[in-house]
mmCIF file with all atom_site columns, C-alpha atoms in Angstrom:
data_model
loop_
_atom_site.group_PDB
_atom_site.id
_atom_site.type_symbol
_atom_site.label_atom_id
_atom_site.label_alt_id
_atom_site.label_comp_id
_atom_site.label_asym_id
_atom_site.label_entity_id
_atom_site.label_seq_id
_atom_site.pdbx_PDB_ins_code
_atom_site.Cartn_x
_atom_site.Cartn_y
_atom_site.Cartn_z
_atom_site.occupancy
_atom_site.B_iso_or_equiv
_atom_site.pdbx_formal_charge
_atom_site.auth_seq_id
_atom_site.auth_comp_id
_atom_site.auth_asym_id
_atom_site.auth_atom_id
_atom_site.pdbx_PDB_model_num
ATOM 1   C CA . MET A 1 1   ? 56.096 129.347 -61.451 1.00 0.00 ? 2   MET A CA 1
ATOM 2   C CA . LYS A 1 2   ? 52.854 130.981 -62.560 1.00 0.00 ? 3   LYS A CA 1
ATOM 3   C CA . ILE A 1 3   ? 49.618 129.220 -63.583 1.00 0.00 ? 4   ILE A CA 1
ATOM 4   C CA . GLU A 1 4   ? 47.081 131.150 -65.644 1.00 0.00 ? 5   GLU A CA 1
ATOM 5   C CA . ASN A 1 5   ? 44.725 130.870 -68.605 1.00 0.00 ? 6   ASN A CA 1
ATOM 6   C CA . ALA A 1 6   ? 46.450 130.403 -71.948 1.00 0.00 ? 7   ALA A CA 1
ATOM 7   C CA . VAL A 1 7   ? 45.969 132.998 -74.696 1.00 0.00 ? 8   VAL A CA 1
ATOM 8   C CA . LEU A 1 8   ? 46.133 132.721 -78.478 1.00 0.00 ? 9   LEU A CA 1
ATOM 9   C CA . ASN A 1 9   ? 49.812 133.726 -78.608 1.00 0.00 ? 10  ASN A CA 1
ATOM 10  C CA . ASP A 1 10  ? 50.605 130.634 -76.495 1.00 0.00 ? 11  ASP A CA 1
ATOM 11  C CA . VAL A 1 11  ? 49.278 128.162 -79.068 1.00 0.00 ? 12  VAL A CA 1
ATOM 12  C CA . PRO A 1 12  ? 52.625 127.334 -80.767 1.00 0.00 ? 13  PRO A CA 1
ATOM 13  C CA . GLU A 1 13  ? 54.274 126.494 -77.424 1.00 0.00 ? 14  GLU A CA 1
ATOM 14  C CA . LEU A 1 14  ? 51.205 124.532 -76.322 1.00 0.00 ? 15  LEU A CA 1
ATOM 15  C CA . CYS A 1 15  ? 51.373 122.526 -79.556 1.00 0.00 ? 16  CYS A CA 1
ATOM 16  C CA . GLY A 1 16  ? 54.954 121.652 -78.630 1.00 0.00 ? 17  GLY A CA 1
ATOM 17  C CA . LEU A 1 17  ? 53.735 120.274 -75.308 1.00 0.00 ? 18  LEU A CA 1
ATOM 18  C CA . LEU A 1 18  ? 50.989 118.302 -77.059 1.00 0.00 ? 19  LEU A CA 1
ATOM 19  C CA . THR A 1 19  ? 53.606 116.800 -79.375 1.00 0.00 ? 20  THR A CA 1
ATOM 20  C CA . ILE A 1 20  ? 55.437 115.487 -76.299 1.00 0.00 ? 21  ILE A CA 1
ATOM 21  C CA . LEU A 1 21  ? 52.185 114.126 -74.844 1.00 0.00 ? 22  LEU A CA 1
ATOM 22  C CA . PHE A 1 22  ? 50.873 112.544 -78.032 1.00 0.00 ? 23  PHE A CA 1
ATOM 23  C CA . THR A 1 23  ? 54.237 110.904 -78.706 1.00 0.00 ? 24  THR A CA 1
ATOM 24  C CA . GLN A 1 24  ? 53.882 109.152 -75.322 1.00 0.00 ? 25  GLN A CA 1
ATOM 25  C CA . GLU A 1 25  ? 50.273 108.029 -75.849 1.00 0.00 ? 26  GLU A CA 1
ATOM 26  C CA . GLU A 1 26  ? 49.562 104.891 -77.838 1.00 0.00 ? 27  GLU A CA 1
ATOM 27  C CA . GLU A 1 27  ? 46.344 106.064 -79.533 1.00 0.00 ? 28  GLU A CA 1
ATOM 28  C CA . PHE A 1 28  ? 47.363 109.533 -80.722 1.00 0.00 ? 29  PHE A CA 1
ATOM 29  C CA . ARG A 1 29  ? 49.763 111.073 -83.214 1.00 0.00 ? 30  ARG A CA 1
ATOM 30  C CA . PRO A 1 30  ? 50.788 114.737 -83.184 1.00 0.00 ? 31  PRO A CA 1
ATOM 31  C CA . ASP A 1 31  ? 49.282 116.971 -85.884 1.00 0.00 ? 32  ASP A CA 1
ATOM 32  C CA . PHE A 1 32  ? 50.253 120.620 -85.363 1.00 0.00 ? 33  PHE A CA 1
ATOM 33  C CA . GLN A 1 33  ? 47.407 122.032 -87.486 1.00 0.00 ? 34  GLN A CA 1
ATOM 34  C CA . LYS A 1 34  ? 44.700 119.990 -85.748 1.00 0.00 ? 35  LYS A CA 1
ATOM 35  C CA . GLN A 1 35  ? 46.095 120.680 -82.294 1.00 0.00 ? 36  GLN A CA 1
ATOM 36  C CA . ALA A 1 36  ? 46.381 124.429 -83.037 1.00 0.00 ? 37  ALA A CA 1
ATOM 37  C CA . ALA A 1 37  ? 42.794 124.501 -84.328 1.00 0.00 ? 38  ALA A CA 1
ATOM 38  C CA . GLY A 1 38  ? 41.507 122.752 -81.206 1.00 0.00 ? 39  GLY A CA 1
ATOM 39  C CA . LEU A 1 39  ? 43.462 124.980 -78.839 1.00 0.00 ? 40  LEU A CA 1
ATOM 40  C CA . ASN A 1 40  ? 42.251 128.108 -80.635 1.00 0.00 ? 41  ASN A CA 1
ATOM 41  C CA . LYS A 1 41  ? 38.622 126.960 -80.359 1.00 0.00 ? 42  LYS A CA 1
ATOM 42  C CA . ILE A 1 42  ? 38.917 126.301 -76.628 1.00 0.00 ? 43  ILE A CA 1
ATOM 43  C CA . ILE A 1 43  ? 40.686 129.603 -75.917 1.00 0.00 ? 44  ILE A CA 1
ATOM 44  C CA . LEU A 1 44  ? 38.104 131.542 -77.966 1.00 0.00 ? 45  LEU A CA 1
ATOM 45  C CA . THR A 1 45  ? 35.117 129.730 -76.376 1.00 0.00 ? 46  THR A CA 1
ATOM 46  C CA . PRO A 1 46  ? 35.508 130.075 -72.586 1.00 0.00 ? 47  PRO A CA 1
ATOM 47  C CA . GLU A 1 47  ? 32.044 128.661 -71.897 1.00 0.00 ? 48  GLU A CA 1
ATOM 48  C CA . ALA A 1 48  ? 33.241 125.398 -73.491 1.00 0.00 ? 49  ALA A CA 1
ATOM 49  C CA . GLY A 1 49  ? 36.469 125.121 -71.502 1.00 0.00 ? 50  GLY A CA 1
ATOM 50  C CA . CYS A 1 50  ? 39.880 126.544 -70.777 1.00 0.00 ? 51  CYS A CA 1
ATOM 51  C CA . ILE A 1 51  ? 43.556 125.817 -71.155 1.00 0.00 ? 52  ILE A CA 1
ATOM 52  C CA . LEU A 1 52  ? 45.672 126.453 -68.079 1.00 0.00 ? 53  LEU A CA 1
ATOM 53  C CA . LYS A 1 53  ? 49.389 126.986 -68.625 1.00 0.00 ? 54  LYS A CA 1
ATOM 54  C CA . ALA A 1 54  ? 52.271 126.835 -66.172 1.00 0.00 ? 55  ALA A CA 1
ATOM 55  C CA . SER A 1 55  ? 55.135 129.234 -66.921 1.00 0.00 ? 56  SER A CA 1
ATOM 56  C CA . ALA A 1 56  ? 58.651 129.477 -65.505 1.00 0.00 ? 57  ALA A CA 1
ATOM 57  C CA . ASP A 1 57  ? 62.008 130.659 -66.759 1.00 0.00 ? 58  ASP A CA 1
ATOM 58  C CA . GLY A 1 58  ? 60.331 132.674 -69.537 1.00 0.00 ? 59  GLY A CA 1
ATOM 59  C CA . LYS A 1 59  ? 58.582 129.705 -71.160 1.00 0.00 ? 60  LYS A CA 1
ATOM 60  C CA . ILE A 1 60  ? 55.510 127.503 -70.863 1.00 0.00 ? 61  ILE A CA 1
ATOM 61  C CA . ILE A 1 61  ? 56.492 124.377 -68.935 1.00 0.00 ? 62  ILE A CA 1
ATOM 62  C CA . GLY A 1 62  ? 53.111 122.675 -68.609 1.00 0.00 ? 63  GLY A CA 1
ATOM 63  C CA . MET A 1 63  ? 49.465 122.725 -69.583 1.00 0.00 ? 64  MET A CA 1
ATOM 64  C CA . VAL A 1 64  ? 46.131 121.157 -68.753 1.00 0.00 ? 65  VAL A CA 1
ATOM 65  C CA . ASN A 1 65  ? 42.844 121.376 -70.643 1.00 0.00 ? 66  ASN A CA 1
ATOM 66  C CA . LEU A 1 66  ? 39.382 121.495 -69.020 1.00 0.00 ? 67  LEU A CA 1
ATOM 67  C CA . LEU A 1 67  ? 36.230 121.023 -71.088 1.00 0.00 ? 68  LEU A CA 1
ATOM 68  C CA . PHE A 1 68  ? 32.828 121.773 -69.551 1.00 0.00 ? 69  PHE A CA 1
ATOM 69  C CA . THR A 1 69  ? 29.617 119.828 -70.144 1.00 0.00 ? 70  THR A CA 1
ATOM 70  C CA . ILE A 1 70  ? 26.354 118.903 -68.400 1.00 0.00 ? 71  ILE A CA 1
ATOM 71  C CA . SER A 1 71  ? 25.811 115.562 -66.664 1.00 0.00 ? 72  SER A CA 1
ATOM 72  C CA . THR A 1 72  ? 22.324 114.138 -66.296 1.00 0.00 ? 73  THR A CA 1
ATOM 73  C CA . TYR A 1 73  ? 23.691 111.960 -63.476 1.00 0.00 ? 74  TYR A CA 1
ATOM 74  C CA . THR A 1 74  ? 24.841 114.899 -61.347 1.00 0.00 ? 75  THR A CA 1
ATOM 75  C CA . GLY A 1 75  ? 22.153 117.231 -62.646 1.00 0.00 ? 76  GLY A CA 1
ATOM 76  C CA . GLY A 1 76  ? 24.727 119.908 -63.281 1.00 0.00 ? 77  GLY A CA 1
ATOM 77  C CA . ARG A 1 77  ? 27.984 120.975 -64.792 1.00 0.00 ? 78  ARG A CA 1
ATOM 78  C CA . VAL A 1 78  ? 31.012 118.652 -64.911 1.00 0.00 ? 79  VAL A CA 1
ATOM 79  C CA . ALA A 1 79  ? 34.480 118.890 -66.429 1.00 0.00 ? 80  ALA A CA 1
ATOM 80  C CA . ILE A 1 80  ? 36.588 116.633 -68.600 1.00 0.00 ? 81  ILE A CA 1
ATOM 81  C CA . LEU A 1 81  ? 40.310 116.989 -67.949 1.00 0.00 ? 82  LEU A CA 1
ATOM 82  C CA . GLU A 1 82  ? 42.587 116.394 -70.934 1.00 0.00 ? 83  GLU A CA 1
ATOM 83  C CA . ASP A 1 83  ? 46.105 117.117 -72.164 1.00 0.00 ? 84  ASP A CA 1
ATOM 84  C CA . MET A 1 84  ? 47.901 117.276 -68.816 1.00 0.00 ? 85  MET A CA 1
ATOM 85  C CA . VAL A 1 85  ? 51.594 117.534 -69.650 1.00 0.00 ? 86  VAL A CA 1
ATOM 86  C CA . VAL A 1 86  ? 54.751 118.991 -68.099 1.00 0.00 ? 87  VAL A CA 1
ATOM 87  C CA . LEU A 1 87  ? 58.075 119.413 -69.886 1.00 0.00 ? 88  LEU A CA 1
ATOM 88  C CA . PRO A 1 88  ? 60.281 116.427 -68.953 1.00 0.00 ? 89  PRO A CA 1
ATOM 89  C CA . GLU A 1 89  ? 62.965 118.583 -67.323 1.00 0.00 ? 90  GLU A CA 1
ATOM 90  C CA . TYR A 1 90  ? 60.353 120.112 -64.960 1.00 0.00 ? 91  TYR A CA 1
ATOM 91  C CA . ARG A 1 91  ? 58.726 116.845 -63.848 1.00 0.00 ? 92  ARG A CA 1
ATOM 92  C CA . GLY A 1 92  ? 59.029 115.739 -60.251 1.00 0.00 ? 93  GLY A CA 1
ATOM 93  C CA . GLY A 1 93  ? 59.173 119.268 -58.861 1.00 0.00 ? 94  GLY A CA 1
ATOM 94  C CA . GLY A 1 94  ? 55.501 119.792 -58.060 1.00 0.00 ? 95  GLY A CA 1
ATOM 95  C CA . THR A 1 95  ? 54.435 121.499 -61.304 1.00 0.00 ? 96  THR A CA 1
ATOM 96  C CA . GLY A 1 96  ? 51.919 118.774 -62.152 1.00 0.00 ? 97  GLY A CA 1
ATOM 97  C CA . ALA A 1 97  ? 50.406 118.821 -58.666 1.00 0.00 ? 98  ALA A CA 1
ATOM 98  C CA . LYS A 1 98  ? 50.026 122.600 -58.763 1.00 0.00 ? 99  LYS A CA 1
ATOM 99  C CA . MET A 1 99  ? 48.468 122.505 -62.243 1.00 0.00 ? 100 MET A CA 1
ATOM 100 C CA . LEU A 1 100 ? 46.051 119.773 -61.184 1.00 0.00 ? 101 LEU A CA 1
ATOM 101 C CA . GLN A 1 101 ? 45.008 121.793 -58.128 1.00 0.00 ? 102 GLN A CA 1
ATOM 102 C CA . ALA A 1 102 ? 44.531 124.866 -60.334 1.00 0.00 ? 103 ALA A CA 1
ATOM 103 C CA . ALA A 1 103 ? 42.339 122.750 -62.644 1.00 0.00 ? 104 ALA A CA 1
ATOM 104 C CA . LYS A 1 104 ? 40.273 121.531 -59.674 1.00 0.00 ? 105 LYS A CA 1
ATOM 105 C CA . ASP A 1 105 ? 39.889 125.117 -58.470 1.00 0.00 ? 106 ASP A CA 1
ATOM 106 C CA . LYS A 1 106 ? 38.867 126.335 -61.944 1.00 0.00 ? 107 LYS A CA 1
ATOM 107 C CA . ALA A 1 107 ? 36.320 123.515 -62.305 1.00 0.00 ? 108 ALA A CA 1
ATOM 108 C CA . ALA A 1 108 ? 34.829 124.436 -58.924 1.00 0.00 ? 109 ALA A CA 1
ATOM 109 C CA . GLN A 1 109 ? 34.684 128.131 -59.949 1.00 0.00 ? 110 GLN A CA 1
ATOM 110 C CA . GLU A 1 110 ? 32.761 127.046 -63.043 1.00 0.00 ? 111 GLU A CA 1
ATOM 111 C CA . GLY A 1 111 ? 30.246 125.124 -60.927 1.00 0.00 ? 112 GLY A CA 1
ATOM 112 C CA . CYS A 1 112 ? 31.533 121.676 -61.868 1.00 0.00 ? 113 CYS A CA 1
ATOM 113 C CA . THR A 1 113 ? 30.889 118.948 -59.308 1.00 0.00 ? 114 THR A CA 1
ATOM 114 C CA . ARG A 1 114 ? 32.954 116.226 -60.990 1.00 0.00 ? 115 ARG A CA 1
ATOM 115 C CA . ILE A 1 115 ? 36.092 115.953 -63.135 1.00 0.00 ? 116 ILE A CA 1
ATOM 116 C CA . THR A 1 116 ? 36.620 112.960 -65.408 1.00 0.00 ? 117 THR A CA 1
ATOM 117 C CA . LEU A 1 117 ? 39.844 112.073 -67.199 1.00 0.00 ? 118 LEU A CA 1
ATOM 118 C CA . LEU A 1 118 ? 41.364 109.271 -69.257 1.00 0.00 ? 119 LEU A CA 1
ATOM 119 C CA . THR A 1 119 ? 44.906 107.921 -69.165 1.00 0.00 ? 120 THR A CA 1
ATOM 120 C CA . ASP A 1 120 ? 46.606 105.261 -71.237 1.00 0.00 ? 121 ASP A CA 1
ATOM 121 C CA . GLY A 1 121 ? 46.076 101.862 -69.632 1.00 0.00 ? 122 GLY A CA 1
ATOM 122 C CA . SER A 1 122 ? 49.835 101.336 -69.653 1.00 0.00 ? 123 SER A CA 1
ATOM 123 C CA . ASN A 1 123 ? 50.652 104.721 -68.069 1.00 0.00 ? 124 ASN A CA 1
ATOM 124 C CA . THR A 1 124 ? 50.847 103.533 -64.477 1.00 0.00 ? 125 THR A CA 1
ATOM 125 C CA . GLY A 1 125 ? 52.825 106.632 -63.455 1.00 0.00 ? 126 GLY A CA 1
ATOM 126 C CA . ALA A 1 126 ? 49.958 108.921 -64.471 1.00 0.00 ? 127 ALA A CA 1
ATOM 127 C CA . GLN A 1 127 ? 47.416 106.658 -62.782 1.00 0.00 ? 128 GLN A CA 1
ATOM 128 C CA . LYS A 1 128 ? 49.416 106.722 -59.547 1.00 0.00 ? 129 LYS A CA 1
ATOM 129 C CA . PHE A 1 129 ? 49.704 110.526 -59.782 1.00 0.00 ? 130 PHE A CA 1
ATOM 130 C CA . TYR A 1 130 ? 45.940 111.004 -60.197 1.00 0.00 ? 131 TYR A CA 1
ATOM 131 C CA . LYS A 1 131 ? 45.109 108.544 -57.396 1.00 0.00 ? 132 LYS A CA 1
ATOM 132 C CA . LYS A 1 132 ? 47.477 110.469 -55.117 1.00 0.00 ? 133 LYS A CA 1
ATOM 133 C CA . HIS A 1 133 ? 45.376 113.565 -55.881 1.00 0.00 ? 134 HIS A CA 1
ATOM 134 C CA . SER A 1 134 ? 42.001 111.968 -54.984 1.00 0.00 ? 135 SER A CA 1
ATOM 135 C CA . PHE A 1 135 ? 40.958 110.655 -58.401 1.00 0.00 ? 136 PHE A CA 1
ATOM 136 C CA . GLU A 1 136 ? 39.422 107.186 -58.319 1.00 0.00 ? 137 GLU A CA 1
ATOM 137 C CA . LYS A 1 137 ? 39.522 104.513 -60.982 1.00 0.00 ? 138 LYS A CA 1
ATOM 138 C CA . SER A 1 138 ? 36.184 104.039 -62.734 1.00 0.00 ? 139 SER A CA 1
ATOM 139 C CA . ASP A 1 139 ? 34.846 100.755 -64.061 1.00 0.00 ? 140 ASP A CA 1
ATOM 140 C CA . MET A 1 140 ? 33.488 102.616 -67.082 1.00 0.00 ? 141 MET A CA 1
ATOM 141 C CA . VAL A 1 141 ? 35.133 101.637 -70.381 1.00 0.00 ? 142 VAL A CA 1
ATOM 142 C CA . ALA A 1 142 ? 36.079 104.365 -72.836 1.00 0.00 ? 143 ALA A CA 1
ATOM 143 C CA . MET A 1 143 ? 34.859 103.786 -76.391 1.00 0.00 ? 144 MET A CA 1
ATOM 144 C CA . ARG A 1 144 ? 35.310 106.081 -79.352 1.00 0.00 ? 145 ARG A CA 1
ATOM 145 C CA . TYR A 1 145 ? 33.708 106.585 -82.764 1.00 0.00 ? 146 TYR A CA 1
ATOM 146 C CA . ASP A 1 146 ? 35.987 108.285 -85.299 1.00 0.00 ? 147 ASP A CA 1
ATOM 147 C CA . ALA A 1 147 ? 33.933 109.819 -88.122 1.00 0.00 ? 148 ALA A CA 1
ATOM 148 C CA . GLU A 1 148 ? 37.089 110.417 -90.197 1.00 0.00 ? 149 GLU A CA 1
ATOM 149 C CA . ALA A 1 149 ? 37.853 106.689 -90.187 1.00 0.00 ? 150 ALA A CA 1
ATOM 150 C CA . HIS A 1 150 ? 34.377 105.657 -91.407 1.00 0.00 ? 151 HIS A CA 1
#
C-alpha cells in the first residue's frame, strides 16, 4: 500500500469513496459535482489543505482530507481532518491507521499543533478508532449555518 497526495486525475475515484462515506453519514448526501468541485479546489490550493490517498492493487482504497487554518487559541496553524474513508473490503487491515498517521505527519510538517475532526454521534466504531489513535472527545458542540438553506 502507498499513501501520497492525491492529484486531479484521482478525483473521480475519490468521489466514489465520498459516495460511500456520505451514504453512511446521517447529515450528508452524495453529490458528485459538488464533491468533485471541492476536491479540485483542495488539490489546486495546497496552502488550504491536502487530500491523502491510499493505493493498493492498482486502485485508490482510501482517502483523508486535511484543511489548514489558524487558531487564536493555539496562536498558530491547526488542521481539520475530514472525509476519512477506506473501501469496505480493505477495512480492518491497518489502512485507516496508516492513513491517519500519514495525516498526523503531514499536519506536523505543515506546522499544525492540533487536529480537529467530527464524526457522526452514532458512529461509535469511528469514535473508538480515533480514541485508539490519541484523539480525545471534546465537549464542544458542532453547529452549522447552511447559506443554501436560508
